[in-house]
PDB file of C-alpha atoms in Angstrom:
ATOM      1  CA  MET W  20      30.713  74.088 -54.754  1.00 85.00           C
ATOM      2  CA  ALA W  21      28.046  75.596 -52.499  1.00 94.00           C
ATOM      3  CA  THR W  22      27.689  76.688 -48.881  1.00 97.00           C
ATOM      4  CA  TYR W  23      24.357  76.154 -47.161  1.00 98.00           C
ATOM      5  CA  ALA W  24      23.165  77.360 -43.751  1.00 98.00           C
ATOM      6  CA  ILE W  25      20.645  75.086 -42.008  1.00 98.00           C
ATOM      7  CA  GLY W  26      18.356  76.108 -39.157  1.00 98.00           C
ATOM      8  CA  ASP W  27      17.868  74.534 -35.730  1.00 98.00           C
ATOM      9  CA  ILE W  28      17.588  70.745 -36.066  1.00 98.00           C
ATOM     10  CA  GLN W  29      16.940  69.890 -32.400  1.00 98.00           C
ATOM     11  CA  GLY W  30      17.096  66.151 -32.774  1.00 97.00           C
ATOM     12  CA  CYS W  31      15.113  65.883 -36.026  1.00 97.00           C
ATOM     13  CA  ARG W  32      17.470  63.577 -37.914  1.00 97.00           C
ATOM     14  CA  GLU W  33      15.074  62.305 -40.577  1.00 97.00           C
ATOM     15  CA  PRO W  34      14.094  65.805 -41.839  1.00 97.00           C
ATOM     16  CA  LEU W  35      17.797  66.712 -41.913  1.00 98.00           C
ATOM     17  CA  GLU W  36      18.535  63.728 -44.125  1.00 98.00           C
ATOM     18  CA  ARG W  37      15.675  64.697 -46.454  1.00 98.00           C
ATOM     19  CA  LEU W  38      16.894  68.296 -46.578  1.00 98.00           C
ATOM     20  CA  LEU W  39      20.411  67.182 -47.519  1.00 98.00           C
ATOM     21  CA  GLU W  40      18.850  65.187 -50.348  1.00 98.00           C
ATOM     22  CA  ARG W  41      16.723  68.175 -51.355  1.00 97.00           C
ATOM     23  CA  ILE W  42      19.737  70.448 -51.785  1.00 97.00           C
ATOM     24  CA  ARG W  43      21.693  67.616 -53.419  1.00 96.00           C
ATOM     25  CA  PHE W  44      24.471  68.044 -50.912  1.00 97.00           C
ATOM     26  CA  ASP W  45      27.818  66.936 -52.342  1.00 95.00           C
ATOM     27  CA  PRO W  46      30.197  66.018 -49.499  1.00 91.00           C
ATOM     28  CA  ALA W  47      33.138  66.273 -51.876  1.00 92.00           C
ATOM     29  CA  ALA W  48      32.499  69.922 -52.674  1.00 94.00           C
ATOM     30  CA  ASP W  49      29.764  71.545 -50.582  1.00 97.00           C
ATOM     31  CA  ARG W  50      29.810  72.882 -47.024  1.00 97.00           C
ATOM     32  CA  ILE W  51      27.074  73.098 -44.394  1.00 98.00           C
ATOM     33  CA  TRP W  52      26.728  75.736 -41.674  1.00 98.00           C
ATOM     34  CA  PHE W  53      24.581  74.669 -38.710  1.00 98.00           C
ATOM     35  CA  VAL W  54      23.255  77.552 -36.592  1.00 98.00           C
ATOM     36  CA  GLY W  55      23.298  75.548 -33.342  1.00 98.00           C
ATOM     37  CA  ASP W  56      20.832  73.476 -31.317  1.00 98.00           C
ATOM     38  CA  LEU W  57      21.630  70.179 -32.958  1.00 98.00           C
ATOM     39  CA  VAL W  58      19.908  68.432 -30.061  1.00 98.00           C
ATOM     40  CA  ASN W  59      16.809  68.201 -27.853  1.00 98.00           C
ATOM     41  CA  ARG W  60      13.018  68.239 -28.239  1.00 96.00           C
ATOM     42  CA  GLY W  61      13.117  66.143 -31.418  1.00 96.00           C
ATOM     43  CA  PRO W  62      13.200  62.311 -31.419  1.00 96.00           C
ATOM     44  CA  ASP W  63      16.805  61.536 -32.405  1.00 97.00           C
ATOM     45  CA  SER W  64      19.432  63.869 -30.977  1.00 98.00           C
ATOM     46  CA  LEU W  65      21.922  61.012 -30.899  1.00 98.00           C
ATOM     47  CA  GLY W  66      21.418  60.339 -34.602  1.00 98.00           C
ATOM     48  CA  VAL W  67      21.891  64.030 -35.443  1.00 98.00           C
ATOM     49  CA  LEU W  68      25.160  64.244 -33.504  1.00 98.00           C
ATOM     50  CA  ARG W  69      26.495  61.100 -35.160  1.00 98.00           C
ATOM     51  CA  LEU W  70      25.477  62.295 -38.617  1.00 98.00           C
ATOM     52  CA  VAL W  71      27.068  65.732 -38.255  1.00 98.00           C
ATOM     53  CA  ARG W  72      30.221  64.568 -36.504  1.00 98.00           C
ATOM     54  CA  ASN W  73      30.886  61.240 -38.182  1.00 97.00           C
ATOM     55  CA  GLN W  74      29.390  61.590 -41.662  1.00 96.00           C
ATOM     56  CA  LEU W  75      29.680  65.292 -42.486  1.00 97.00           C
ATOM     57  CA  GLY W  76      32.883  65.828 -40.533  1.00 95.00           C
ATOM     58  CA  GLU W  77      34.989  68.720 -41.779  1.00 95.00           C
ATOM     59  CA  ARG W  78      32.355  69.644 -44.388  1.00 97.00           C
ATOM     60  CA  ALA W  79      30.174  70.971 -41.545  1.00 98.00           C
ATOM     61  CA  VAL W  80      30.631  74.055 -39.364  1.00 98.00           C
ATOM     62  CA  THR W  81      28.492  74.019 -36.215  1.00 98.00           C
ATOM     63  CA  VAL W  82      28.131  76.829 -33.692  1.00 98.00           C
ATOM     64  CA  LEU W  83      26.803  76.080 -30.224  1.00 98.00           C
ATOM     65  CA  GLY W  84      23.225  76.787 -29.203  1.00 98.00           C
ATOM     66  CA  ASN W  85      21.512  76.872 -25.822  1.00 98.00           C
ATOM     67  CA  HIS W  86      20.246  73.275 -26.088  1.00 98.00           C
ATOM     68  CA  ASP W  87      23.742  72.049 -26.925  1.00 98.00           C
ATOM     69  CA  ILE W  88      25.074  73.742 -23.787  1.00 97.00           C
ATOM     70  CA  HIS W  89      22.151  72.306 -21.798  1.00 97.00           C
ATOM     71  CA  LEU W  90      23.186  68.821 -22.906  1.00 97.00           C
ATOM     72  CA  MET W  91      26.739  69.509 -21.725  1.00 96.00           C
ATOM     73  CA  SER W  92      25.405  70.782 -18.411  1.00 95.00           C
ATOM     74  CA  VAL W  93      23.325  67.651 -17.779  1.00 96.00           C
ATOM     75  CA  TRP W  94      26.209  65.429 -18.876  1.00 95.00           C
ATOM     76  CA  SER W  95      28.526  67.172 -16.416  1.00 92.00           C
ATOM     77  CA  GLY W  96      26.096  66.597 -13.542  1.00 91.00           C
ATOM     78  CA  HIS W  97      25.128  70.256 -13.049  1.00 87.00           C
ATOM     79  CA  GLY W  98      21.980  70.485 -15.145  1.00 89.00           C
ATOM     80  CA  ARG W  99      18.773  68.490 -14.832  1.00 92.00           C
ATOM     81  CA  LEU W 100      16.635  67.009 -17.545  1.00 95.00           C
ATOM     82  CA  LYS W 101      13.356  68.867 -18.044  1.00 94.00           C
ATOM     83  CA  ASP W 102      10.012  67.276 -18.848  1.00 95.00           C
ATOM     84  CA  ALA W 103      10.245  68.295 -22.519  1.00 94.00           C
ATOM     85  CA  ASP W 104      13.850  67.129 -22.979  1.00 96.00           C
ATOM     86  CA  THR W 105      14.596  64.180 -25.250  1.00 97.00           C
ATOM     87  CA  LEU W 106      18.246  63.739 -24.335  1.00 98.00           C
ATOM     88  CA  ARG W 107      18.229  60.492 -22.346  1.00 97.00           C
ATOM     89  CA  GLY W 108      19.157  58.333 -25.335  1.00 97.00           C
ATOM     90  CA  THR W 109      22.148  60.564 -26.051  1.00 98.00           C
ATOM     91  CA  LEU W 110      23.339  60.563 -22.444  1.00 98.00           C
ATOM     92  CA  ASP W 111      23.057  56.758 -22.230  1.00 97.00           C
ATOM     93  CA  ALA W 112      24.785  56.048 -25.548  1.00 98.00           C
ATOM     94  CA  GLU W 113      28.106  54.216 -25.554  1.00 98.00           C
ATOM     95  CA  ASP W 114      29.706  57.092 -27.457  1.00 98.00           C
ATOM     96  CA  ALA W 115      28.088  59.852 -25.353  1.00 98.00           C
ATOM     97  CA  ASP W 116      31.352  61.088 -23.837  1.00 97.00           C
ATOM     98  CA  GLU W 117      33.013  61.243 -27.234  1.00 98.00           C
ATOM     99  CA  LEU W 118      30.112  63.124 -28.830  1.00 98.00           C
ATOM    100  CA  ILE W 119      29.757  65.649 -26.020  1.00 96.00           C
ATOM    101  CA  GLU W 120      33.494  66.254 -25.935  1.00 96.00           C
ATOM    102  CA  TRP W 121      33.214  67.003 -29.648  1.00 97.00           C
ATOM    103  CA  LEU W 122      30.424  69.497 -28.901  1.00 97.00           C
ATOM    104  CA  ARG W 123      32.615  71.245 -26.349  1.00 96.00           C
ATOM    105  CA  PHE W 124      35.039  72.148 -29.110  1.00 97.00           C
ATOM    106  CA  ARG W 125      32.483  73.714 -31.444  1.00 98.00           C
ATOM    107  CA  PRO W 126      32.770  77.507 -31.885  1.00 98.00           C
ATOM    108  CA  LEU W 127      30.321  80.139 -30.681  1.00 98.00           C
ATOM    109  CA  MET W 128      30.736  82.196 -33.839  1.00 98.00           C
ATOM    110  CA  HIS W 129      31.864  81.563 -37.380  1.00 98.00           C
ATOM    111  CA  VAL W 130      32.926  84.251 -39.873  1.00 98.00           C
ATOM    112  CA  ASP W 131      33.538  84.052 -43.600  1.00 97.00           C
ATOM    113  CA  GLU W 132      34.404  87.487 -44.913  1.00 96.00           C
ATOM    114  CA  GLY W 133      34.710  86.174 -48.450  1.00 95.00           C
ATOM    115  CA  LEU W 134      31.092  85.011 -48.406  1.00 95.00           C
ATOM    116  CA  GLY W 135      29.990  88.095 -46.472  1.00 96.00           C
ATOM    117  CA  TYR W 136      28.395  86.210 -43.570  1.00 97.00           C
ATOM    118  CA  ALA W 137      28.909  85.620 -39.867  1.00 98.00           C
ATOM    119  CA  MET W 138      27.017  82.971 -37.894  1.00 98.00           C
ATOM    120  CA  ALA W 139      25.980  82.860 -34.227  1.00 98.00           C
ATOM    121  CA  HIS W 140      23.090  80.933 -32.705  1.00 98.00           C
ATOM    122  CA  ALA W 141      21.119  83.829 -31.189  1.00 98.00           C
ATOM    123  CA  GLY W 142      22.842  86.833 -32.753  1.00 98.00           C
ATOM    124  CA  LEU W 143      25.230  89.646 -31.852  1.00 98.00           C
ATOM    125  CA  PRO W 144      24.338  92.162 -29.144  1.00 98.00           C
ATOM    126  CA  PRO W 145      24.364  95.863 -30.063  1.00 97.00           C
ATOM    127  CA  ALA W 146      27.363  96.530 -27.801  1.00 96.00           C
ATOM    128  CA  TRP W 147      29.810  94.532 -29.939  1.00 97.00           C
ATOM    129  CA  SER W 148      31.211  95.032 -33.403  1.00 96.00           C
ATOM    130  CA  VAL W 149      31.700  91.870 -35.431  1.00 97.00           C
ATOM    131  CA  ALA W 150      35.408  91.922 -34.575  1.00 96.00           C
ATOM    132  CA  GLU W 151      34.656  92.387 -30.865  1.00 97.00           C
ATOM    133  CA  ALA W 152      32.138  89.544 -30.990  1.00 98.00           C
ATOM    134  CA  GLN W 153      34.842  87.264 -32.404  1.00 98.00           C
ATOM    135  CA  LEU W 154      37.072  88.086 -29.435  1.00 98.00           C
ATOM    136  CA  ARG W 155      34.257  87.424 -26.954  1.00 98.00           C
ATOM    137  CA  ALA W 156      33.497  84.118 -28.679  1.00 98.00           C
ATOM    138  CA  ARG W 157      37.100  83.044 -28.220  1.00 98.00           C
ATOM    139  CA  GLU W 158      36.881  83.824 -24.501  1.00 97.00           C
ATOM    140  CA  LEU W 159      33.889  81.556 -24.059  1.00 97.00           C
ATOM    141  CA  GLU W 160      35.334  78.841 -26.276  1.00 98.00           C
ATOM    142  CA  SER W 161      38.498  78.854 -24.169  1.00 97.00           C
ATOM    143  CA  ALA W 162      36.434  78.424 -20.994  1.00 96.00           C
ATOM    144  CA  LEU W 163      34.426  75.546 -22.474  1.00 95.00           C
ATOM    145  CA  ARG W 164      37.568  73.811 -23.656  1.00 94.00           C
ATOM    146  CA  GLY W 165      39.231  73.728 -20.263  1.00 89.00           C
ATOM    147  CA  ALA W 166      40.825  77.100 -19.492  1.00 89.00           C
ATOM    148  CA  ILE W 167      38.806  76.920 -16.279  1.00 90.00           C
ATOM    149  CA  PRO W 168      37.432  73.746 -14.629  1.00 90.00           C
ATOM    150  CA  PHE W 169      34.457  72.586 -16.698  1.00 89.00           C
ATOM    151  CA  ASP W 170      32.406  71.750 -13.599  1.00 88.00           C
ATOM    152  CA  ASP W 171      32.931  75.245 -12.216  1.00 90.00           C
ATOM    153  CA  PHE W 172      31.915  76.808 -15.513  1.00 92.00           C
ATOM    154  CA  MET W 173      28.692  74.804 -15.707  1.00 92.00           C
ATOM    155  CA  ASP W 174      27.899  75.613 -12.086  1.00 91.00           C
ATOM    156  CA  ASN W 175      28.116  79.374 -12.735  1.00 92.00           C
ATOM    157  CA  VAL W 176      27.056  79.972 -16.343  1.00 91.00           C
ATOM    158  CA  TYR W 177      23.276  80.144 -15.870  1.00 94.00           C
ATOM    159  CA  GLY W 178      21.381  83.304 -14.907  1.00 96.00           C
ATOM    160  CA  ASN W 179      20.018  86.507 -16.443  1.00 97.00           C
ATOM    161  CA  ARG W 180      22.527  88.918 -14.907  1.00 97.00           C
ATOM    162  CA  PRO W 181      24.422  90.949 -15.832  1.00 98.00           C
ATOM    163  CA  ASN W 182      22.257  92.088 -18.728  1.00 98.00           C
ATOM    164  CA  GLU W 183      24.471  94.980 -19.867  1.00 98.00           C
ATOM    165  CA  TRP W 184      27.922  94.667 -21.400  1.00 98.00           C
ATOM    166  CA  SER W 185      30.941  96.443 -19.966  1.00 98.00           C
ATOM    167  CA  ASP W 186      34.589  95.870 -20.792  1.00 97.00           C
ATOM    168  CA  GLU W 187      35.106  95.919 -17.036  1.00 98.00           C
ATOM    169  CA  LEU W 188      33.085  92.745 -16.480  1.00 98.00           C
ATOM    170  CA  SER W 189      35.219  89.876 -15.215  1.00 97.00           C
ATOM    171  CA  GLY W 190      35.017  86.286 -14.073  1.00 96.00           C
ATOM    172  CA  TYR W 191      31.732  84.446 -14.363  1.00 97.00           C
ATOM    173  CA  ASP W 192      29.738  87.647 -14.778  1.00 98.00           C
ATOM    174  CA  ARG W 193      31.643  88.272 -17.983  1.00 98.00           C
ATOM    175  CA  LEU W 194      31.296  84.684 -19.228  1.00 98.00           C
ATOM    176  CA  ARG W 195      27.598  84.615 -18.327  1.00 98.00           C
ATOM    177  CA  PHE W 196      26.853  87.716 -20.390  1.00 98.00           C
ATOM    178  CA  ILE W 197      28.817  86.350 -23.338  1.00 98.00           C
ATOM    179  CA  THR W 198      26.943  83.040 -23.117  1.00 98.00           C
ATOM    180  CA  ASN W 199      23.544  84.727 -22.944  1.00 98.00           C
ATOM    181  CA  ALA W 200      24.350  87.000 -25.869  1.00 98.00           C
ATOM    182  CA  PHE W 201      25.434  84.176 -28.162  1.00 98.00           C
ATOM    183  CA  VAL W 202      22.870  81.493 -27.295  1.00 98.00           C
ATOM    184  CA  ARG W 203      19.838  83.006 -25.483  1.00 98.00           C
ATOM    185  CA  MET W 204      19.239  86.552 -26.752  1.00 98.00           C
ATOM    186  CA  ARG W 205      16.113  87.515 -28.681  1.00 98.00           C
ATOM    187  CA  PHE W 206      15.162  90.926 -27.340  1.00 98.00           C
ATOM    188  CA  THR W 207      16.982  93.909 -25.902  1.00 98.00           C
ATOM    189  CA  ASP W 208      15.701  97.190 -24.555  1.00 98.00           C
ATOM    190  CA  SER W 209      16.210 100.398 -26.509  1.00 97.00           C
ATOM    191  CA  GLU W 210      19.734 100.769 -25.065  1.00 97.00           C
ATOM    192  CA  GLY W 211      20.832  97.244 -25.946  1.00 98.00           C
ATOM    193  CA  ARG W 212      20.439  95.592 -22.525  1.00 98.00           C
ATOM    194  CA  LEU W 213      19.501  91.916 -22.801  1.00 98.00           C
ATOM    195  CA  LEU W 214      15.877  91.012 -22.000  1.00 98.00           C
ATOM    196  CA  LEU W 215      15.761  87.245 -21.646  1.00 98.00           C
ATOM    197  CA  ARG W 216      12.427  86.317 -20.098  1.00 97.00           C
ATOM    198  CA  TYR W 217      10.037  86.966 -22.986  1.00 97.00           C
ATOM    199  CA  LYS W 218      10.476  84.510 -25.884  1.00 96.00           C
ATOM    200  CA  GLY W 219       7.470  85.221 -28.091  1.00 96.00           C
ATOM    201  CA  HIS W 220       6.733  87.108 -31.279  1.00 95.00           C
ATOM    202  CA  PRO W 221       7.901  90.726 -31.618  1.00 96.00           C
ATOM    203  CA  GLY W 222       4.338  91.799 -32.383  1.00 95.00           C
ATOM    204  CA  LYS W 223       3.216  90.728 -28.908  1.00 96.00           C
ATOM    205  CA  ALA W 224       6.300  91.798 -26.948  1.00 97.00           C
ATOM    206  CA  PRO W 225       6.072  93.842 -23.733  1.00 96.00           C
ATOM    207  CA  ALA W 226       6.901  97.521 -23.826  1.00 95.00           C
ATOM    208  CA  ASP W 227      10.556  98.360 -24.480  1.00 96.00           C
ATOM    209  CA  HIS W 228      11.259  94.890 -25.900  1.00 98.00           C
ATOM    210  CA  PHE W 229      12.817  95.095 -29.364  1.00 98.00           C
ATOM    211  CA  PRO W 230      14.415  92.428 -31.572  1.00 98.00           C
ATOM    212  CA  TRP W 231      18.156  92.545 -31.028  1.00 98.00           C
ATOM    213  CA  PHE W 232      18.848  93.172 -34.732  1.00 98.00           C
ATOM    214  CA  GLU W 233      16.625  96.275 -34.822  1.00 97.00           C
ATOM    215  CA  VAL W 234      18.400  97.795 -31.842  1.00 98.00           C
ATOM    216  CA  ARG W 235      21.781  96.788 -33.234  1.00 97.00           C
ATOM    217  CA  ARG W 236      21.008  98.485 -36.539  1.00 95.00           C
ATOM    218  CA  ARG W 237      19.940 101.673 -34.739  1.00 95.00           C
ATOM    219  CA  LEU W 238      22.769 101.899 -32.179  1.00 96.00           C
ATOM    220  CA  ARG W 239      25.748 100.870 -34.295  1.00 93.00           C
ATOM    221  CA  ALA W 240      27.558 103.841 -35.838  1.00 87.00           C
ATOM    222  CA  SER W 241      27.930 102.023 -39.169  1.00 87.00           C
ATOM    223  CA  PRO W 242      26.165  99.023 -40.726  1.00 88.00           C
ATOM    224  CA  ASP W 243      27.604  95.584 -40.108  1.00 90.00           C
ATOM    225  CA  PRO W 244      29.974  94.533 -42.876  1.00 93.00           C
ATOM    226  CA  LEU W 245      28.564  91.002 -42.760  1.00 96.00           C
ATOM    227  CA  THR W 246      25.076  89.500 -42.660  1.00 97.00           C
ATOM    228  CA  VAL W 247      24.558  87.615 -39.385  1.00 98.00           C
ATOM    229  CA  VAL W 248      23.008  84.161 -39.845  1.00 98.00           C
ATOM    230  CA  THR W 249      21.096  82.985 -36.778  1.00 98.00           C
ATOM    231  CA  GLY W 250      18.593  80.443 -35.501  1.00 98.00           C
ATOM    232  CA  HIS W 251      17.127  80.157 -31.990  1.00 98.00           C
ATOM    233  CA  TRP W 252      13.840  82.014 -32.604  1.00 98.00           C
ATOM    234  CA  SER W 253      11.245  79.637 -34.026  1.00 97.00           C
ATOM    235  CA  VAL W 254       8.382  81.999 -33.160  1.00 97.00           C
ATOM    236  CA  LEU W 255       9.975  84.636 -35.387  1.00 97.00           C
ATOM    237  CA  GLY W 256      10.430  82.061 -38.145  1.00 97.00           C
ATOM    238  CA  PHE W 257      12.258  82.808 -41.361  1.00 97.00           C
ATOM    239  CA  HIS W 258      13.358  86.440 -41.341  1.00 97.00           C
ATOM    240  CA  ARG W 259      15.545  88.146 -43.905  1.00 96.00           C
ATOM    241  CA  GLY W 260      16.306  91.771 -43.110  1.00 93.00           C
ATOM    242  CA  GLU W 261      19.076  94.313 -43.212  1.00 90.00           C
ATOM    243  CA  GLY W 262      22.125  92.617 -41.718  1.00 93.00           C
ATOM    244  CA  VAL W 263      20.331  89.489 -40.454  1.00 97.00           C
ATOM    245  CA  LEU W 264      19.156  86.143 -41.805  1.00 98.00           C
ATOM    246  CA  SER W 265      17.199  84.145 -39.204  1.00 98.00           C
ATOM    247  CA  ILE W 266      16.380  80.574 -40.244  1.00 98.00           C
ATOM    248  CA  ASP W 267      14.865  78.667 -37.308  1.00 98.00           C
ATOM    249  CA  THR W 268      11.537  77.557 -38.776  1.00 98.00           C
ATOM    250  CA  GLY W 269      10.409  75.314 -35.931  1.00 97.00           C
ATOM    251  CA  CYS W 270      11.131  71.795 -37.153  1.00 96.00           C
ATOM    252  CA  GLN W 271      10.872  70.449 -33.597  1.00 93.00           C
ATOM    253  CA  TRP W 272       7.338  71.870 -33.336  1.00 93.00           C
ATOM    254  CA  GLY W 273       6.133  70.322 -36.587  1.00 94.00           C
ATOM    255  CA  GLY W 274       7.148  73.267 -38.785  1.00 96.00           C
ATOM    256  CA  THR W 275       9.859  73.024 -41.421  1.00 98.00           C
ATOM    257  CA  LEU W 276      13.619  72.616 -41.581  1.00 98.00           C
ATOM    258  CA  THR W 277      15.205  75.318 -43.721  1.00 98.00           C
ATOM    259  CA  ALA W 278      18.428  75.629 -45.688  1.00 98.00           C
ATOM    260  CA  VAL W 279      19.690  78.775 -47.427  1.00 98.00           C
ATOM    261  CA  CYS W 280      22.393  78.834 -50.089  1.00 97.00           C
ATOM    262  CA  LEU W 281      24.837  81.560 -49.055  1.00 96.00           C
ATOM    263  CA  ASP W 282      27.083  81.874 -52.061  1.00 91.00           C
ATOM    264  CA  ASP W 283      24.775  82.346 -55.046  1.00 77.00           C
ATOM    265  CA  GLY W 284      23.853  85.988 -54.438  1.00 77.00           C
ATOM    266  CA  ALA W 285      20.154  85.201 -54.250  1.00 80.00           C
ATOM    267  CA  GLU W 286      20.039  83.357 -50.909  1.00 92.00           C
ATOM    268  CA  ARG W 287      17.921  80.580 -52.394  1.00 95.00           C
ATOM    269  CA  VAL W 288      15.737  78.939 -49.737  1.00 97.00           C
ATOM    270  CA  TYR W 289      14.969  75.220 -49.444  1.00 98.00           C
ATOM    271  CA  SER W 290      12.742  73.553 -46.860  1.00 97.00           C
ATOM    272  CA  VAL W 291      11.229  70.207 -45.904  1.00 98.00           C
ATOM    273  CA  ASP W 292       8.207  69.533 -43.733  1.00 96.00           C
ATOM    274  CA  CYS W 293       8.807  68.136 -40.261  1.00 94.00           C
ATOM    275  CA  THR W 294       6.100  65.608 -39.474  1.00 79.00           C
ATOM    276  CA  GLU W 295       7.783  63.766 -36.607  1.00 60.00           C
ATOM    277  CA  ARG W 296       6.318  66.085 -33.963  1.00 53.00           C
TER     278      ARG W 296
END
C-alpha cells in the first residue's frame, strides 16, 4: 500500500494516465492525493474529471484549486471564460452538472497525521496553525456546499482584499481571505499579509515579497507538526524544504507531471514529460 501526491494536472489527462502507470498505481491498495487544479489550460479537463471521479473514486483525495473554483464560477454564470481557458468541452458535456457538483464537495485541505502531511492547493498562511487552517477550510467548504446561496458566494468571492487575517473578519470578507489563502497565495510580506499580484519566481520578486512558507517558518512560534504538500506555483517548480513540499512542475506549460510517494520515508519522486502543450 502506498500514498502518492500528484501535482497540478490542469486538464492533462494523457500524462496523468502515464504517471499512474509509472508508479504502478494499484487501485485496490494505493491512494492518490491531488493538490488541486484538475482542470483548465490543458486539452482534456473533462477526461481528467471523469478519470478522477469515476475511475479512481474513493482511492483519490482532491483538494480544490483556483482553476477548479473558476470552473464553478463560469458554470454558475458569474465567471467568464478567458482566452487561455480550455473549459468549454467540460461545460458543454452531458455530465457537466454532475461533475461540477462533485467538485463543489471536494475539501480545501486534507490532513493525515499518521503520514505526517497536510495538503492545500496554495499553502497555509502564516497567521494560522494547522488546526486553525482546518477550521477555516471547513468554513469555506460549508459555504461552497450550500450554507449560503451558491450564486451569492460566487458573486462575492473574487478580489484581493482583505489581505490580512483577523478573527474579527466576517461575511464575504472572511470567506474571500480564506479562499485566497488556500487557492491563490504565493507570496506574503514580512508580516504575513497576502500579496497576490506578483506570480513569478522568488528570485525576481518585488521588494518585501517573500514565499509564504519562508514567512510562515519565521513567524510561527513552533515548527509545523506536518509537512504541507502544495501545488499552484509552476514557476517555483519542485521545491522540498522545511515544512513544505511543492510539486507543481508545469505540465500544462510543457513541463512535467510529478508524483511523490509520501509513506516511504524518502519521498521518492516520479515524473513524466508533458508534450501535449
